[in-house]
XYZ file of C-alpha atoms in Angstrom:
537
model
C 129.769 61.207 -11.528
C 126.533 60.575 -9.425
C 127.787 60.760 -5.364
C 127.358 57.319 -3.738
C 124.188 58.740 -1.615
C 122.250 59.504 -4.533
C 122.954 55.916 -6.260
C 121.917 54.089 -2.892
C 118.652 56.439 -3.037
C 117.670 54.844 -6.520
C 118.533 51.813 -6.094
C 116.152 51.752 -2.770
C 113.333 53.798 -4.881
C 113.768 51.006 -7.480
C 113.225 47.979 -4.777
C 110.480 49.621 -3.216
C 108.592 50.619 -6.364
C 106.212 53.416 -7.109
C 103.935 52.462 -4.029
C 105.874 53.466 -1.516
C 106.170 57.246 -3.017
C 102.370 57.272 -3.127
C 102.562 56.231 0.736
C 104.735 58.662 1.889
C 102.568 61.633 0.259
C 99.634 60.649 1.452
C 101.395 60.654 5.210
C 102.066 63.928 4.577
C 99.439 65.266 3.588
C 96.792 66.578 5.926
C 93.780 65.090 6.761
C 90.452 66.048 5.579
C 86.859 64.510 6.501
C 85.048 63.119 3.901
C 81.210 64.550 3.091
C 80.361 61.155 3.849
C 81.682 60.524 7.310
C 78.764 63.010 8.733
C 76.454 60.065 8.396
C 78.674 57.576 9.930
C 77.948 56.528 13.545
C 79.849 57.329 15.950
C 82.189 54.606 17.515
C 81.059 54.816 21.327
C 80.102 51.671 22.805
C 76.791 51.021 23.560
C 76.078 51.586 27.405
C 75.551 48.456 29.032
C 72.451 48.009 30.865
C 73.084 47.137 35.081
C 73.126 43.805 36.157
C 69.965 42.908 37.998
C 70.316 41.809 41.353
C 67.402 39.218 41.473
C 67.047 36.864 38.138
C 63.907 36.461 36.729
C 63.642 32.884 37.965
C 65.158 34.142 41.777
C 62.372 36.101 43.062
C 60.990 34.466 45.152
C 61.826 34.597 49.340
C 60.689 34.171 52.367
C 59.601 37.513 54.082
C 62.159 36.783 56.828
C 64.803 35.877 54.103
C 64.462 38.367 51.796
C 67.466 40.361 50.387
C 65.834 43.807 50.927
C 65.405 45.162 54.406
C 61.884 46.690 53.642
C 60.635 43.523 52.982
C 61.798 42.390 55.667
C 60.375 44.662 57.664
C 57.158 44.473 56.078
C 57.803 40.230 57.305
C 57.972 41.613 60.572
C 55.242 44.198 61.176
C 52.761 41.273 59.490
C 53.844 39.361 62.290
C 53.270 41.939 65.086
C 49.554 42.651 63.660
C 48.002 39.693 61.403
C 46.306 37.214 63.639
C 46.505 33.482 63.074
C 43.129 32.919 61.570
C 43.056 28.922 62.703
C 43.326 30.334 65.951
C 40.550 32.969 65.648
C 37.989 30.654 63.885
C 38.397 28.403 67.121
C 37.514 25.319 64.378
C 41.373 23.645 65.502
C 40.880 21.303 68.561
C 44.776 20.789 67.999
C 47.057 22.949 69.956
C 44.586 25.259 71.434
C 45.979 28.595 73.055
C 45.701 29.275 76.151
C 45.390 33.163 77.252
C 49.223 33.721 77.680
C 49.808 32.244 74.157
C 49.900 34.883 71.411
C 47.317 34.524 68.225
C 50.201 36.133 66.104
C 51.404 34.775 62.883
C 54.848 33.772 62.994
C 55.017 30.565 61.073
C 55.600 31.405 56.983
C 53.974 29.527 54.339
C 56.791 27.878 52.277
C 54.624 28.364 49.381
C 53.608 32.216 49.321
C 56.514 33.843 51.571
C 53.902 35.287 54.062
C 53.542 35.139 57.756
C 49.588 33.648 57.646
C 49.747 31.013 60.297
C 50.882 30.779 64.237
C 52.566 27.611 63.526
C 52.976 24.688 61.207
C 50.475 22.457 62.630
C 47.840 25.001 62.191
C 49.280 26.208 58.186
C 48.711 22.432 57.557
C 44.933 22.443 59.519
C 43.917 25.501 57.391
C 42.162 24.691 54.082
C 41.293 27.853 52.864
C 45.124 28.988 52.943
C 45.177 27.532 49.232
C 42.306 29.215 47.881
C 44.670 32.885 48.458
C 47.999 31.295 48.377
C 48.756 31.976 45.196
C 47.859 35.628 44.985
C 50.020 35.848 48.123
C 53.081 34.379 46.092
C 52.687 36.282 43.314
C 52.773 39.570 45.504
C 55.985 38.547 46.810
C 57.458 38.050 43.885
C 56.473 41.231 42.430
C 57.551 42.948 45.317
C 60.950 41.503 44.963
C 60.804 42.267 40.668
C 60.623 45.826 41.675
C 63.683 45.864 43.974
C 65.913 43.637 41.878
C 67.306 46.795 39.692
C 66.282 45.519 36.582
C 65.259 47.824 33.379
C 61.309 47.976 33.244
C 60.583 48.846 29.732
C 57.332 47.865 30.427
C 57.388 51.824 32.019
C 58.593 53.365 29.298
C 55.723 55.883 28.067
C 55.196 56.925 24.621
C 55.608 60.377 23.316
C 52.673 62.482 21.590
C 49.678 60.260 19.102
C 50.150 60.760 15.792
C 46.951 62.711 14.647
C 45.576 59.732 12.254
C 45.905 57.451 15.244
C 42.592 56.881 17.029
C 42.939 55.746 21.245
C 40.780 53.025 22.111
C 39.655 52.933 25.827
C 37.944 48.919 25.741
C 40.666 47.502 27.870
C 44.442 47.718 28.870
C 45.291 45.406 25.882
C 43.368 47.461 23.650
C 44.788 50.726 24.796
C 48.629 49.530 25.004
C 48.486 48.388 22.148
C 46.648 51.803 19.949
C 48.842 54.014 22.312
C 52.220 52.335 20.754
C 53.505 51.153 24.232
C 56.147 48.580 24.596
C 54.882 44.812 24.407
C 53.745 43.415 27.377
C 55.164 40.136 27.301
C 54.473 38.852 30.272
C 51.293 39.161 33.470
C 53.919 40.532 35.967
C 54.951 43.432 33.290
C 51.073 43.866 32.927
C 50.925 44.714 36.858
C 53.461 46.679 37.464
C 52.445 49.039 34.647
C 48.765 48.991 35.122
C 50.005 50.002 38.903
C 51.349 52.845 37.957
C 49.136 54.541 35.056
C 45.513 53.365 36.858
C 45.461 57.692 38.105
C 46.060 58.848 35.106
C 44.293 56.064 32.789
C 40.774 55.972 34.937
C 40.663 59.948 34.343
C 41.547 59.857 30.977
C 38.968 56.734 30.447
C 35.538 58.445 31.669
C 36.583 61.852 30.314
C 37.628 61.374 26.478
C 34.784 61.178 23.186
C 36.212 57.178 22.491
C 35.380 56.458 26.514
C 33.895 52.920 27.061
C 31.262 54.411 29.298
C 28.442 54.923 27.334
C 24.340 55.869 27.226
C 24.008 51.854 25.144
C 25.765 49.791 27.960
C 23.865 51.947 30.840
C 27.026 52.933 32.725
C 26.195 56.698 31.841
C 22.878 58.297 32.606
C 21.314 61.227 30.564
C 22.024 63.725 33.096
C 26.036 62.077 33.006
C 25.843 62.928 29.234
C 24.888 65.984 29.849
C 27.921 66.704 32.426
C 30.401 64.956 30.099
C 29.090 66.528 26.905
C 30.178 70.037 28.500
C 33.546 68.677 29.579
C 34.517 67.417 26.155
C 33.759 70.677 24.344
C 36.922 72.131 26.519
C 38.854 68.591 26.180
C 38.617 68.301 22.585
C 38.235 70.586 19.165
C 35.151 70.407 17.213
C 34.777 67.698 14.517
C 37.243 67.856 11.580
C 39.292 70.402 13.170
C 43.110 69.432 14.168
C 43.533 67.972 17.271
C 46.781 69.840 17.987
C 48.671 71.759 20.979
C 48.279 75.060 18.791
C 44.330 74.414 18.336
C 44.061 74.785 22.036
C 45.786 78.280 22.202
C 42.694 79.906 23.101
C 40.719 77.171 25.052
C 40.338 77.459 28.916
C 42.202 75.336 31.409
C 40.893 72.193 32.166
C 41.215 71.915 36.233
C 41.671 68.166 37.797
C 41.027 68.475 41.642
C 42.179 65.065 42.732
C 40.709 65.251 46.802
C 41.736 63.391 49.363
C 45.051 62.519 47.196
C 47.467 59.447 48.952
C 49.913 57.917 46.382
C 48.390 59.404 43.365
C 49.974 62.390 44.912
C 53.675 61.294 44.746
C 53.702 59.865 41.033
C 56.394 60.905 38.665
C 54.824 63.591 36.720
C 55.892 61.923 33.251
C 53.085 59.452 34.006
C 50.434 62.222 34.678
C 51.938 63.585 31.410
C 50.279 60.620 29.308
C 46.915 62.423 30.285
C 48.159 65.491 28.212
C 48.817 62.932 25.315
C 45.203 61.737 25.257
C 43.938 65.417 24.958
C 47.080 67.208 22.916
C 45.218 70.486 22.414
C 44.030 70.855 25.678
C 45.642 72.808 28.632
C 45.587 70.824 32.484
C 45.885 72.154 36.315
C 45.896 68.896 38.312
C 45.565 69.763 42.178
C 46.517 66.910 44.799
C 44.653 68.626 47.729
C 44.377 66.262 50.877
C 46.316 65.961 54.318
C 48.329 63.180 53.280
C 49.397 64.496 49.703
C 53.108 64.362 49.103
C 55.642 67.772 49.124
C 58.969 68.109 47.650
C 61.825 67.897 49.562
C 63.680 70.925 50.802
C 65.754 73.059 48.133
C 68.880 71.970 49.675
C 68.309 68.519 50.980
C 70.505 66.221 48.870
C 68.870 63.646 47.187
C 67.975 60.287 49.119
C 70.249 57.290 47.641
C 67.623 54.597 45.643
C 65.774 52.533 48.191
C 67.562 49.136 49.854
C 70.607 49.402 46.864
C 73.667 49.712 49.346
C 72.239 47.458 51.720
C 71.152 44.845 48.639
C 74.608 45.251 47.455
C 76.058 44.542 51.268
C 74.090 41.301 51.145
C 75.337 40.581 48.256
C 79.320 41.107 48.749
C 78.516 39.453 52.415
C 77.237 35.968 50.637
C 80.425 35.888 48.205
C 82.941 36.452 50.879
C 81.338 33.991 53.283
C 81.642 31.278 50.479
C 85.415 32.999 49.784
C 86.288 33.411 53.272
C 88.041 36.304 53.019
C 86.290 38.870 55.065
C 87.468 40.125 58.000
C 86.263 40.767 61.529
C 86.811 44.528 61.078
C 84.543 44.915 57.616
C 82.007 42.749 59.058
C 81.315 44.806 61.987
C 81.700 47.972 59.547
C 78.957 46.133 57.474
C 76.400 45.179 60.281
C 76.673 48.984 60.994
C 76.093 50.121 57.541
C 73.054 47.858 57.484
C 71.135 49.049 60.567
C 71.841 53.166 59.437
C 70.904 52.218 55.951
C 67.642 49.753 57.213
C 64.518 51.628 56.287
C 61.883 52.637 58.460
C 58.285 50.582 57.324
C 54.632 52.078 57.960
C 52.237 49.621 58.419
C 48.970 49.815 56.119
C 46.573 49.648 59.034
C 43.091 50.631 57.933
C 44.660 53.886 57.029
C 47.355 54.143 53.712
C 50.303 55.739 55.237
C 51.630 59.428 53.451
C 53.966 58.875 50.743
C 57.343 59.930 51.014
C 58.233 63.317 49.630
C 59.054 63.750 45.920
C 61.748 65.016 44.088
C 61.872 68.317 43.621
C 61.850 69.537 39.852
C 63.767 72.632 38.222
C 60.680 74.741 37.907
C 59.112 73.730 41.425
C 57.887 76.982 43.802
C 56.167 77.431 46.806
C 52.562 78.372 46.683
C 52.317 78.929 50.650
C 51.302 82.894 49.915
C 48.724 81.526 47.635
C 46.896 79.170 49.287
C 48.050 79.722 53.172
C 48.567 76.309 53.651
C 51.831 73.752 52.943
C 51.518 73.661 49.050
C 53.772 73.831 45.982
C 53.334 74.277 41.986
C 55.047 72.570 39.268
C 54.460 74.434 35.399
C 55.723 70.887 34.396
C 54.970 71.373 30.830
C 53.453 73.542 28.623
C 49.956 71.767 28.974
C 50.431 70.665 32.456
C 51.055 72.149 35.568
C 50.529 70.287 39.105
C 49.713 71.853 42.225
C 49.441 70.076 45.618
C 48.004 71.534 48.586
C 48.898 69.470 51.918
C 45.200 70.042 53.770
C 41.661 69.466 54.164
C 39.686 70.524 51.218
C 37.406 72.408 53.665
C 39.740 74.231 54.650
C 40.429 75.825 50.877
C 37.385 75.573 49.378
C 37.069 79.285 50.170
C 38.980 80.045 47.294
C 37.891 78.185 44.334
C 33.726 78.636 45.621
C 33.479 81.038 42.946
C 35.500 80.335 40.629
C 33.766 76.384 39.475
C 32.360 76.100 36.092
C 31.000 72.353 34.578
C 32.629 72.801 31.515
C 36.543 73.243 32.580
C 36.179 71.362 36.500
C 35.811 68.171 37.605
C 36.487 66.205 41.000
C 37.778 62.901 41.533
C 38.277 60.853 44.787
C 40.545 57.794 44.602
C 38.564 55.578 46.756
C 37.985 57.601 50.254
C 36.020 55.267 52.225
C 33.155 57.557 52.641
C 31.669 54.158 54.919
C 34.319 53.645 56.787
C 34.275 55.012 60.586
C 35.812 57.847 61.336
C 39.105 57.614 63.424
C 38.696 61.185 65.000
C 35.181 62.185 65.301
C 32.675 60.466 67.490
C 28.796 61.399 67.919
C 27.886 62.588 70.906
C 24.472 60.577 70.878
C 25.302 57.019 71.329
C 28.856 57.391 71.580
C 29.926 55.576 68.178
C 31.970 57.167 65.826
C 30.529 58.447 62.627
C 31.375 57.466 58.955
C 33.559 59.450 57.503
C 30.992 61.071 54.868
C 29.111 62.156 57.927
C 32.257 63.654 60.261
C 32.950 67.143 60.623
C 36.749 66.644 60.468
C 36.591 64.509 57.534
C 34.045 64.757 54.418
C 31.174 65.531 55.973
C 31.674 69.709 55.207
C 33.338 68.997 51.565
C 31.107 66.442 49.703
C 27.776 68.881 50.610
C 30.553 71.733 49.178
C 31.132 69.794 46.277
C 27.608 68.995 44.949
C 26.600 73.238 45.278
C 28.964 73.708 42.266
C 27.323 71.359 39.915
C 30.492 69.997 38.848
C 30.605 66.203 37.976
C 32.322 64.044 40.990
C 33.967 60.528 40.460
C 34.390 58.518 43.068
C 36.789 54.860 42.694
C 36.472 51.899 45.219
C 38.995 49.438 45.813
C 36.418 46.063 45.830
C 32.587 45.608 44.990
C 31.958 45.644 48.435
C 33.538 48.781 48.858
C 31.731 50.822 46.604
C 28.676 49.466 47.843
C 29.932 50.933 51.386
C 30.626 53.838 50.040
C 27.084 54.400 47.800
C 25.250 53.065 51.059
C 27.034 55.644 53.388
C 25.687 58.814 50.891
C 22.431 57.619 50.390
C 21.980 58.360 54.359
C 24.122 61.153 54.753
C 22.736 64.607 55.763
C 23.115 66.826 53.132
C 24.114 64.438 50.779
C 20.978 61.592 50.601
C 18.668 63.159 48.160
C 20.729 66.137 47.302
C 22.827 64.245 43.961
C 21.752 62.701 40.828
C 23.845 59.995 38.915
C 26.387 60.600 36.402
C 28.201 57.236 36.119
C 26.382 53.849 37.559
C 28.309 51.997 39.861
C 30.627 49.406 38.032
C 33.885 47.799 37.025
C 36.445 50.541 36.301
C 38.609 49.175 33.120
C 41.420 50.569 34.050
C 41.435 49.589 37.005
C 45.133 48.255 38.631
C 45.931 44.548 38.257
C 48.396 44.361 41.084
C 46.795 43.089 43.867
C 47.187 45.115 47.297
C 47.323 42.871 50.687
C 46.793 44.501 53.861
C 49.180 44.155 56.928
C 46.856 43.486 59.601
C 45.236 40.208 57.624
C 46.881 38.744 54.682
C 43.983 36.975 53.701
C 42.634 40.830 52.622
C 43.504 41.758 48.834
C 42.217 44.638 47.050
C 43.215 46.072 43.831
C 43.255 49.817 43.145
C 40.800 51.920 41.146
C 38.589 48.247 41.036
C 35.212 50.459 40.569
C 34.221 53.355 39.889
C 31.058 56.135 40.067
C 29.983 59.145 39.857
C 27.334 61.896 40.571
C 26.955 65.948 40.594
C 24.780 68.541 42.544
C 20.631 67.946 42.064
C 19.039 70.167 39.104
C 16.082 72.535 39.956
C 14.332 73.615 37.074
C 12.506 77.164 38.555
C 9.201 78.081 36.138
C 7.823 81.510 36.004
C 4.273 81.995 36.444
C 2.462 84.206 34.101
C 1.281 87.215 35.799
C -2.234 86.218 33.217
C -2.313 82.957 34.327
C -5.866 81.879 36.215
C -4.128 79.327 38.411
């Protein structure tokens, strides 16, 4: 007789059915993975991009009401050196100044965000304000774009070119567009990423086989062909032949000096990498060599927090608890103390770009001090590029490259250097003036003279057509420079120019844009004939 356990066991496995037998084995089985679930994504959640601090249609401020302390701060030095330029004309018989009345700008346009004008009266007198006003206004706004914390996309670069894929160099369109960068979907992406590439672009432009500059549209003489026709058999491999890293295994180095180097100086070296991509078998040294280029940062100096983002987000918590009202006294004073340590300090553009801050400092960065005997570092970056900056006057190390130029693996460039501007240092001792620059002893006046001896092509960027015409006027009258060069590249609209445009501190009503034109010209040829010893004459 079957125990009363058993019988309450069957008649449950007869309820439950077959199905629940099959369940219980497979719980006890262990668990395998499937071939299949390799090729299964994983379920991690997508990382959420940050929540920009501006919206697109919240850019723009006033100068004096701007969210970011360096703007502000930019509001007020404008104020302390612009000049009201009603006042200055002396065309305003309305409100005239006496001599204790300042001739600063203090009023701010409500249309551009600027401090142009000493007061309303005269903003409304001033007719011309609306011919600039809205280049002002979209300055501001950019300004702002790049401080709201925002993803730029519009700055993410492209990897290596496919070797079927040909570069064109007609335009930025052109170019973005056969280099397989993001879309450009709006003018304000197009700025902020011609900004950035205009170094690397404007070298890669007059140097490469596809380059716009050309013997048909007279921008390149025959004695330029000649220079660039030496330079490309080291940039690129002969016709039909890979143009691959491993074809360039036994090529020389192609050396950039970059002279007199400012900002280009302090640019992330993944944007200096895109020049590699434009010549993939071909090895590069840039050196930034110039008093004003940019160092890393000590070895153990911790890394500087991103610029205005505790103070943005202090302005920011500050406007929601004033509408909550639940801040206290004690947070608030906390807060106004947090904001003056963390307000930054601004350097005025005056006539003079001011040094760039100092970079980060990379895994593979070392000194170069025993080298070179002057402040300097190197970066082996990549494989094909490796960046050197020397902090110092190219005079002062041209000692030890002299001998070592060669026009088919050197070039120079010079990123506008306001050869005809006046020197701030150096003054003749004749009349008492101060010399242009290309002329001073402290300033280009020994390296230019240098430069042309070693036969190596020289490119030379203005910022405005009137400032390459400065600059070409100031060499055609320099001593040992007028007479002593022949041209490579006419003077002319660079293509790659930036489209950002650049206002000065001292005068808003001054814009520029970066890398506008550009030039060039090398060391004067002499052909030497030998007589015939049989010769009657």
């Amino acid at each position: 007789m079957a125990s009363p356990l058993l019988r309450s066991r069957s008649a449950l496995r007869a309820v439950l059915g077959p199905q629940s037998r099959q369940r219980s084995l497979c719980a006890n089985r262990p668990r395998t993975r499937s071939l299949f679930n390799f090729f299964r994504r994983s379920g991690k959640p997508a990382q959420e991009e940050p929540v920009p601090l501006l919206a697109e249609d919240n850019l723009f401020h006033p100068f004096s009401k701007s969210p970011f302390p360096a703007i502000r701060a930019r509001g007020e030095a404008i104020q302390s050196l612009a000049k009201c330029p009603v006042c200055t004309s002396g065309h305003c018989d309305n409100n005239v100044h006496t001599k204790s009345q300042p001739l600063a700008v203090k009023f701010e346009c409500p249309d551009c965000g600027f401090p142009t004008h000493c007061s309303h009266e005269h903003w409304m007198a001033d007719e011309e304000h609306t011919k600039y006003c809205s280049r002002l206004r979209e300055v501001n706004e950019d300004d702002h774009d790049l401080r709201s914390g925002r993803k730029f996309r519009e700055l993410e670069m492209p990897g290596p070119q496919a070797y079927e894929e040909a570069i064109s160099f007609a335009n930025w369109d052109v170019f973005w567009y056969t280099r397989g960068f993001p879309s450009m979907d709006t003018e304000r992406s197009r700025r902020h990423a011609s900004k950035i590439l205009t170094y690397p672009l404007t070298i890669g432009s007059i140097l490469h086989q596809n380059s716009g500059l050309t013997l048909s549209n007279q921008r390149v003489t025959p004695e330029g062909s000649r220079s660039l026709a030496a330079l490309r058999t080291t940039l690129h491999v002969p016709p039909g032949a890979p143009d691959t890293e491993e074809a360039g295994a036994a090529k020389p180095q192609m050396r950039i000096f970059i002279l007199g180097a400012r900002a280009e100086s302090s640019l992330p070296p993944h944007a200096w990498e895109q020049l590699c991509m434009l010549f993939p078998s071909c090895h590069f040294h840039l050196f930034f060599i110039g008093p004003q280029v940019s160092l890393p940062r000590p070895a153990n100096s911790p890394s500087p927090k991103p610029p205005n983002e505790s103070a943005t987000k202090e302005d920011t918590i500050t406007d929601q608890s004033a509408v909550e009202n639940v801040s206290t006294m004690h947070t608030s004073t906390d807060t106004a103390k947090q904001r003056e340590e963390d307000k930054p300090v601004y350097v005025p553009n005056v006539y003079e770009p001011p040094t760039p801050a100092p970079i980060a400092r990379l895994k593979r960065t070392r000194t170069s001090v025993e080298l070179y005997g002057v402040p300097s570092y190197t970066v082996p970056y990549t494989p094909q590029l490796t960046i050197t900056g020397l902090q110092a006057n190219y005079a002062e190390v041209h000692a030890q490259f002299q001998d070592t130029f060669d026009p088919y693996t050197d070039a120079f460039f010079l990123f506008s250097p306001g050869f005809g501007f006046p020197s701030p240092n150096s003054v003749s001792e004749l009349d008492g003036k101060p010399y242009l620059q290309i002329a001073s002893p402290t300033e280009w006046g020994p390296v230019v003279p240098a430069l042309l001896a070693t036969r190596c092509a020289i490119y030379i960027t203005g910022f405005s057509p009137a400032d390459v015409e400065r600059d070409i006027r100031s060499i055609e009258t320099a001593p040992d420079v007028a007479g002593e060069f022949e041209w490579v590249i006419t003077p002319g609209e660079n293509a790659f120019g930036s489209e950002k445009w650049e206002v000065a501190d001292f005068d808003p009503r001054v814009m520029v844009k970066t890398n506008w034109g550009v030039w060039g010209i090398r060391g004067k040829g002499r052909e030497v004939r030998e007589r015939s010893s049989f010769s009657l004459f």
